mmCIF file of C-alpha atoms in Angstrom:
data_model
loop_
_atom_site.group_PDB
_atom_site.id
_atom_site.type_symbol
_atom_site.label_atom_id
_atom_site.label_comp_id
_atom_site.label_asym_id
_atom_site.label_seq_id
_atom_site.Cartn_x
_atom_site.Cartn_y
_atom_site.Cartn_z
ATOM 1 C CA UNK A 1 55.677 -94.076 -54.582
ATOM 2 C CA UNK A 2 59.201 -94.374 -53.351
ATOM 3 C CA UNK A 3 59.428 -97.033 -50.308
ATOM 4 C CA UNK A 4 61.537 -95.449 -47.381
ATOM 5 C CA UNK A 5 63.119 -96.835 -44.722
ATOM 6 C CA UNK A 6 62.466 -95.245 -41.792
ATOM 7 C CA UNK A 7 63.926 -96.718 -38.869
ATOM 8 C CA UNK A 8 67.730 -97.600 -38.021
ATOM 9 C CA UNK A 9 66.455 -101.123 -37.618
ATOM 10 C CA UNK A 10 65.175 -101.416 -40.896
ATOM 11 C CA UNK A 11 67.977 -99.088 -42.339
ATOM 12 C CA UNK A 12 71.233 -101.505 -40.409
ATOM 13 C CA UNK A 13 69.959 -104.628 -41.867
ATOM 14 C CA UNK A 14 73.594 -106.715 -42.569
ATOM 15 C CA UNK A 15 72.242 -107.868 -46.104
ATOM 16 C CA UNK A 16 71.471 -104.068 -46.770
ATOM 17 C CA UNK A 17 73.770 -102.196 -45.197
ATOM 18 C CA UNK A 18 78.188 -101.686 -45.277
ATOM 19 C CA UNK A 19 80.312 -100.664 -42.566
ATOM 20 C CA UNK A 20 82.876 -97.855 -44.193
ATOM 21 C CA UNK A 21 85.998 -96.921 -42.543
ATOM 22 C CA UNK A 22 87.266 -93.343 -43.706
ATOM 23 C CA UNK A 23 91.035 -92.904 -43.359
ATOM 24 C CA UNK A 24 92.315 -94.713 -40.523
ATOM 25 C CA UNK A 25 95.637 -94.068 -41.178
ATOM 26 C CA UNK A 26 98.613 -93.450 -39.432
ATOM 27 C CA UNK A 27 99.208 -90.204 -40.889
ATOM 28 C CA UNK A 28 96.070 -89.084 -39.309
ATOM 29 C CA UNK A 29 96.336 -90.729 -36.405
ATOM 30 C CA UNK A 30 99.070 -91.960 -35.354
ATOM 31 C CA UNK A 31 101.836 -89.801 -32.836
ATOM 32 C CA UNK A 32 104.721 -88.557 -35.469
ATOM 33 C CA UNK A 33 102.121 -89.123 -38.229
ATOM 34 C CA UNK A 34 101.967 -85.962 -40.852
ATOM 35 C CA UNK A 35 99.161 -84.139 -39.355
ATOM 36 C CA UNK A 36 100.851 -84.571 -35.921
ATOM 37 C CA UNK A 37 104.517 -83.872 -36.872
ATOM 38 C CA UNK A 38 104.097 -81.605 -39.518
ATOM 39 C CA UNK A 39 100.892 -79.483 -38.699
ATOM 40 C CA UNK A 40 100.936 -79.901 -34.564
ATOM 41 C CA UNK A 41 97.423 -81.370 -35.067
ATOM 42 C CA UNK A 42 96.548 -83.597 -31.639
ATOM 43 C CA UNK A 43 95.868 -86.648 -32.912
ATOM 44 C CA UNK A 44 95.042 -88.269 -28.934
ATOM 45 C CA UNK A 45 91.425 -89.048 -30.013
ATOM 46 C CA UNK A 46 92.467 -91.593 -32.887
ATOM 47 C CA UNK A 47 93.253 -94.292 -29.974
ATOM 48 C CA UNK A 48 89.756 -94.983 -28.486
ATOM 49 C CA UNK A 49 88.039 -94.210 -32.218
ATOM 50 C CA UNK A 50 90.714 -97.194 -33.406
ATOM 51 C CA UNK A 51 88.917 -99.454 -30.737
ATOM 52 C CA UNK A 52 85.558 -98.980 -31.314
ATOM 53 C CA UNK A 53 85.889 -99.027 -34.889
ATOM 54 C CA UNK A 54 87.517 -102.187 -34.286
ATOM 55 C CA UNK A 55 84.668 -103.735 -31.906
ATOM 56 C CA UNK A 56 82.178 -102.717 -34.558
ATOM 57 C CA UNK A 57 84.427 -104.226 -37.053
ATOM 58 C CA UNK A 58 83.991 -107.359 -35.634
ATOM 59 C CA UNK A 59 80.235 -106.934 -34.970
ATOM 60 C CA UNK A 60 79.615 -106.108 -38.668
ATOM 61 C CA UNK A 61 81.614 -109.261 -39.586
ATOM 62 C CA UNK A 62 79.886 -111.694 -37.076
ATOM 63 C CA UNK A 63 76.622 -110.397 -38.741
ATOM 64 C CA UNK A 64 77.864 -110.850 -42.058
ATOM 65 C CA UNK A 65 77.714 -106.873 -42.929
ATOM 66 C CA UNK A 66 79.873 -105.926 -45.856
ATOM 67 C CA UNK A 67 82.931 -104.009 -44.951
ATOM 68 C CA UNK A 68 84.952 -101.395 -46.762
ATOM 69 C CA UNK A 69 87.925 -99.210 -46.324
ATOM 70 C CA UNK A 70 88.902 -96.409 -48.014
ATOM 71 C CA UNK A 71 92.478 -95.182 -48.039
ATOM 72 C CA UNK A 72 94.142 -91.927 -49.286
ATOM 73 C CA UNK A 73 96.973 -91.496 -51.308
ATOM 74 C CA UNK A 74 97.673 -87.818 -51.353
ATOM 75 C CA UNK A 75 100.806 -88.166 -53.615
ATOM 76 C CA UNK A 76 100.919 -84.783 -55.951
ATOM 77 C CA UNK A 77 100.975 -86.725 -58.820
ATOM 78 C CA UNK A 78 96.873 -87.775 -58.023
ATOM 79 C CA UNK A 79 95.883 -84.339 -56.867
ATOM 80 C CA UNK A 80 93.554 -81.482 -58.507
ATOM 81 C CA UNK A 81 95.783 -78.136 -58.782
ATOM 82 C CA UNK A 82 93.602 -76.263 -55.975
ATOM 83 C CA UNK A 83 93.913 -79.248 -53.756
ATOM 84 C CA UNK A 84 97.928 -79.060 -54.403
ATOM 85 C CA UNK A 85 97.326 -75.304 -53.509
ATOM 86 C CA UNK A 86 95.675 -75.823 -50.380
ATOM 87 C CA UNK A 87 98.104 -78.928 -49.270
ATOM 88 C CA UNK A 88 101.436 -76.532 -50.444
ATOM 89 C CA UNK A 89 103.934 -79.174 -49.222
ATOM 90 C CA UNK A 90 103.700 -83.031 -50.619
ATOM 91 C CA UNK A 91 104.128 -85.861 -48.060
ATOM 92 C CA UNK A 92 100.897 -87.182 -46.032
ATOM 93 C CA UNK A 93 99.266 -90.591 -47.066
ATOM 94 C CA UNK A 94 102.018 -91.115 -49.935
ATOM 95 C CA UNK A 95 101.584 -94.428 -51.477
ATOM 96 C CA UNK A 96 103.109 -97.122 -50.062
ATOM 97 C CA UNK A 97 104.607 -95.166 -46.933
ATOM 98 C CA UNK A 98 103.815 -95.841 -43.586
ATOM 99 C CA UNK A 99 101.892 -92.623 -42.955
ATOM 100 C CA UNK A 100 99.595 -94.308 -45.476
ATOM 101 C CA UNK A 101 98.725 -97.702 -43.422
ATOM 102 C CA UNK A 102 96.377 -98.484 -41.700
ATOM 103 C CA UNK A 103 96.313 -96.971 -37.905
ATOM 104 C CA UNK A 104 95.890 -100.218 -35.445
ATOM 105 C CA UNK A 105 92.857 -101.782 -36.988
ATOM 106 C CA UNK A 106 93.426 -103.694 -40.187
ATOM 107 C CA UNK A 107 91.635 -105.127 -43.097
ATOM 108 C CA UNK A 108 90.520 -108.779 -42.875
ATOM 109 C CA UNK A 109 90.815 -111.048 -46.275
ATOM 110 C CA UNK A 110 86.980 -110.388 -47.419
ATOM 111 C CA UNK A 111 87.119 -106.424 -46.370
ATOM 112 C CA UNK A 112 87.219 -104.202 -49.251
ATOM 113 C CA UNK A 113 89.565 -101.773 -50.076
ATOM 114 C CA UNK A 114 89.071 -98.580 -51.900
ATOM 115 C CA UNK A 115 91.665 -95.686 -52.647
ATOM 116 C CA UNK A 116 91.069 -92.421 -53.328
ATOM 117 C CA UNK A 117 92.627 -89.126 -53.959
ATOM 118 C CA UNK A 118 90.175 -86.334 -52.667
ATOM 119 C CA UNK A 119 88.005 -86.217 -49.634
ATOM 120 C CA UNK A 120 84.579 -87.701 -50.581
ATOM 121 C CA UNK A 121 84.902 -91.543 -50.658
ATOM 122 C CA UNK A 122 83.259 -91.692 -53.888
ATOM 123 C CA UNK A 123 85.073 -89.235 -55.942
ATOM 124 C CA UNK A 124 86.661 -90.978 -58.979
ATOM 125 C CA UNK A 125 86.589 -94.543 -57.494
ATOM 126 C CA UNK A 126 84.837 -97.296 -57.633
ATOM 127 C CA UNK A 127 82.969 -97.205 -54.169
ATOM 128 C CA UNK A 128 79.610 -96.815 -55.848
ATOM 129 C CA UNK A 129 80.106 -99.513 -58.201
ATOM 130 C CA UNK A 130 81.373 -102.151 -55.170
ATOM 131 C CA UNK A 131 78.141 -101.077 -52.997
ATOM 132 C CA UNK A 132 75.214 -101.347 -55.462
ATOM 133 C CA UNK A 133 76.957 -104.644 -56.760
ATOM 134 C CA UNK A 134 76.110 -106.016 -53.166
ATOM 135 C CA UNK A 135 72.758 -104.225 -53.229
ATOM 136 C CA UNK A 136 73.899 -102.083 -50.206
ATOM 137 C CA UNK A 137 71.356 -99.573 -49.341
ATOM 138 C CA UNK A 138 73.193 -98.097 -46.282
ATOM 139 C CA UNK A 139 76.313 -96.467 -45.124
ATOM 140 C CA UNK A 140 77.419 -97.019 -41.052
ATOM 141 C CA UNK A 141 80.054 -94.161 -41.376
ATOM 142 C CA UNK A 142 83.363 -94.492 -39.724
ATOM 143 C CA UNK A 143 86.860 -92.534 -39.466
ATOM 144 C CA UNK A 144 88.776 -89.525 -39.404
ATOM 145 C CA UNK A 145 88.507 -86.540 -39.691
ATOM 146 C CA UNK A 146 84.882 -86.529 -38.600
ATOM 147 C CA UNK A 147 84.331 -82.862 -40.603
ATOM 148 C CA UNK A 148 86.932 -83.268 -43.721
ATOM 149 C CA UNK A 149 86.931 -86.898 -45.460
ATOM 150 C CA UNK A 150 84.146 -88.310 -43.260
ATOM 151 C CA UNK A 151 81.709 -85.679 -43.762
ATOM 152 C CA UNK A 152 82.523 -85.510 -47.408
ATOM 153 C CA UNK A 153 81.565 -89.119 -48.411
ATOM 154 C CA UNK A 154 78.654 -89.599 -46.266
ATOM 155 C CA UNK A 155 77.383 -86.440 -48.084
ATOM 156 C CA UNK A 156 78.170 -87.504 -51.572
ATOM 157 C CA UNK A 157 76.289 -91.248 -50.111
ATOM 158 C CA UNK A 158 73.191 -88.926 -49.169
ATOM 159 C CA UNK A 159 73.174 -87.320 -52.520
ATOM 160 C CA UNK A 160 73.737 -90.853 -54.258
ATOM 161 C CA UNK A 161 71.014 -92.511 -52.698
ATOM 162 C CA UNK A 162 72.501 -94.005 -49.642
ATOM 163 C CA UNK A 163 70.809 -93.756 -45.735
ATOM 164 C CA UNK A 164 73.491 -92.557 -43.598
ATOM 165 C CA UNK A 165 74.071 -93.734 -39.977
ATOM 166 C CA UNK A 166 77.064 -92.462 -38.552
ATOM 167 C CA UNK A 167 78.396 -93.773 -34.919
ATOM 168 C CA UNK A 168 79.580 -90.682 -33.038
ATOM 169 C CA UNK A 169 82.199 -92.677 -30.841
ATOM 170 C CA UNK A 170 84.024 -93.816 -33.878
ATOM 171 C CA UNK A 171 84.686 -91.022 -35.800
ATOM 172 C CA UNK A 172 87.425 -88.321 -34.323
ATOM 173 C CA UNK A 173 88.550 -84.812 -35.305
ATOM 174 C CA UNK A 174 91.553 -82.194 -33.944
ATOM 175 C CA UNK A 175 88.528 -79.993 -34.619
ATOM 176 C CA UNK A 176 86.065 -80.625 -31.772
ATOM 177 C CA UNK A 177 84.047 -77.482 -33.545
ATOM 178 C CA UNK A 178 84.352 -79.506 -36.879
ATOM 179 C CA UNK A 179 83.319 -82.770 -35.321
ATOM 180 C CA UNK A 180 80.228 -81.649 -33.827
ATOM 181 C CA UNK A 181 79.390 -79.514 -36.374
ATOM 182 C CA UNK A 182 79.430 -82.859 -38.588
ATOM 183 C CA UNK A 183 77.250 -84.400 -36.224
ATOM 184 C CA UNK A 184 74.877 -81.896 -36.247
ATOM 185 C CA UNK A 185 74.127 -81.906 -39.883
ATOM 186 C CA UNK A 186 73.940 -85.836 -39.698
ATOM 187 C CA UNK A 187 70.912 -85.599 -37.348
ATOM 188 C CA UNK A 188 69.053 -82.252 -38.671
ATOM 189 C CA UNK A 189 69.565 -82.893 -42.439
ATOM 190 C CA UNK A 190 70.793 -86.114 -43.342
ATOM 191 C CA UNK A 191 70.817 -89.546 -41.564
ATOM 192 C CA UNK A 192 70.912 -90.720 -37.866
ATOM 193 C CA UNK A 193 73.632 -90.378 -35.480
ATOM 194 C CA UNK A 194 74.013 -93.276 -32.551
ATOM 195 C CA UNK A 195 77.051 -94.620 -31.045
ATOM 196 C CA UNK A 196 78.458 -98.417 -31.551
ATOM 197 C CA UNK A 197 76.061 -99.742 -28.400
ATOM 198 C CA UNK A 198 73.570 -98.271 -30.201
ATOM 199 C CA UNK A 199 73.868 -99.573 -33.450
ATOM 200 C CA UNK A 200 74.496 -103.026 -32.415
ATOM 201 C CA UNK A 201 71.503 -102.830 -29.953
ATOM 202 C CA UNK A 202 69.613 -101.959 -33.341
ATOM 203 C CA UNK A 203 70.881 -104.643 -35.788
ATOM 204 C CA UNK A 204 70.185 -107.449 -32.984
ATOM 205 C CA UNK A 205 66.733 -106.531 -33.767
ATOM 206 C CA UNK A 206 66.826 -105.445 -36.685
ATOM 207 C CA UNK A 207 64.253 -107.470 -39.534
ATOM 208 C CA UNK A 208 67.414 -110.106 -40.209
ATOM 209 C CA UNK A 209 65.796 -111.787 -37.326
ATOM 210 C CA UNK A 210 66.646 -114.438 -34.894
ATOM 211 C CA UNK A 211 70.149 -115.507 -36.610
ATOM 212 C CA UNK A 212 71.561 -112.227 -37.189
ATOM 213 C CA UNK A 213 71.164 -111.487 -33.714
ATOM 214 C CA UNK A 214 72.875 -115.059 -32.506
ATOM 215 C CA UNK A 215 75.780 -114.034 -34.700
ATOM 216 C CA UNK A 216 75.951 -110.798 -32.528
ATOM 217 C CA UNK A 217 76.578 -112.785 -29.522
ATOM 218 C CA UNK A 218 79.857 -114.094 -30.607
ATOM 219 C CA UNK A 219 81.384 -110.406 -31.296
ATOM 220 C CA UNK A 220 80.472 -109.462 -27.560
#
C-alpha cells in the first residue's frame, strides 16, 4: 500500500519539500510591464505578493528548503502555433529583456532556475528531473498569475506525483474570479491552501524537528 502524507507538517518537511516561484516577472508585474502597458491589466497586487514571496524566500532558505524559479520566455520563436494564435502580437517575457526579469525578488546563488515556454512549469523542461534528483516530494506554490501559469504547474505537479501546498497571500491575479477560482480547486481537489504564517507555523513543527525550527528563528 501506497504511504501518504497526510498532514502539511509532514507534507512541508525542508528535506522533502521545494519552494517554486511561478513568473515573477516584470512583465507581469511590474507598472509599464506588457500585461500592464499593452493589455491595461492592473498589475497593483504584484507588490505585496513580491514581499511575501520574498519573506518566505528567506524562510525556505534558513530551513534549508530547495528553491526554484521558473521564468518565461514567450519569444515566437519557442511558442506552439495555437499559443502564437492566442498571444497575436510578440513581445512579453522576450529573452533577455527587462519585461523578462525578475520583479523585486531575486534569485540567490544556490536557487534554481528553470525556463519555460508554455504555462505549466513542467512542460518541456527539466523541472521534474531537478526535483526528484533532490528527492522533493512537495511543491509550496508561488507566483503570478494565480489561475494561468500558477494553476497550470501545480496541476501538472498533482498529476506527476507531487503534494501541492499553495500560500494564498503569495500568489496574485488581475482576475480576482480566476484567483479564487484557483484556490478553490487547490482545497476541494488537489492540495492545501494556507498563507505564509501558516506555512511557516507548520514547518517549525514539522518532523525536521528541533533544528529546523531554530533555523526559522533567524528568517523572523
Amino acid at each position: 500500500m501506497v504511504q501518504t502524507l497526510q498532514t502539511i507538517e509532514e507534507q512541508v518537511r525542508p528535506d522533502r519539500a521545494a519552494l517554486i516561484i511561478v513568473d515573477l516577472q516584470n512583465d507581469f508585474c511590474a507598472p509599464g510591464g506588457f500585461i500592464n502597458r499593452e493589455r491595461g491589466y492592473d498589475v497593483s497586487f504584484a507588490d505585496a505578493v513580491a514581499t511575501n514571496i520574498g519573506e518566505t524566500a528567506a524562510i525556505a532558505r534558513a530551513a534549508g528548503m530547495a528553491i526554484v524559479w521558473v521564468r518565461s520566455h514567450y519569444d515566437f520563436k519557442y511558442l506552439t502555433a495555437p499559443h502564437i494564435a492566442k498571444r497575436q502580437a510578440e513581445g512579453c517575457c522576450m529573452e533577455g529583456s527587462w519585461g523578462a526579469e525578475f520583479f523585486r525578488v531575486h534569485p540567490q546563488a544556490d536557487d534554481a532556475v528553470v525556463n519555460k515556454h508554455h504555462f505549466s512549469g513542467f512542460k518541456d523542461t527539466s523541472l521534474d528531473t531537478l526535483l526528484r534528483r533532490r528527492s522533493v516530494q512537495t511543491l509550496i506554490m508561488t507566483g503570478v498569475a494565480t489561475n494561468v501559469c500558477v494553476d497550470s504547474t501545480l496541476r501538472d505537479g498533482f498529476f506527476l506525483g507531487y503534494y501541492i501546498v499553495l500560500l494564498e497571500d503569495c500568489v496574485g491575479s488581475n482576475s480576482k474570479a480566476g484567483h479564487e477560482g484557483t484556490l478553490a480547486t487547490v482545497r476541494n481537489n488537489i492540495g492545501i491552501v494556507t498563507t505564509v504564517s501558516g506555512w511557516r507555523d507548520s514547518l517549525a513543527h514539522s518532523a525536521s524537528g528541533a533544528a529546523a525550527a531554530d533555523r526559522l528563528q533567524l528568517a523572523r
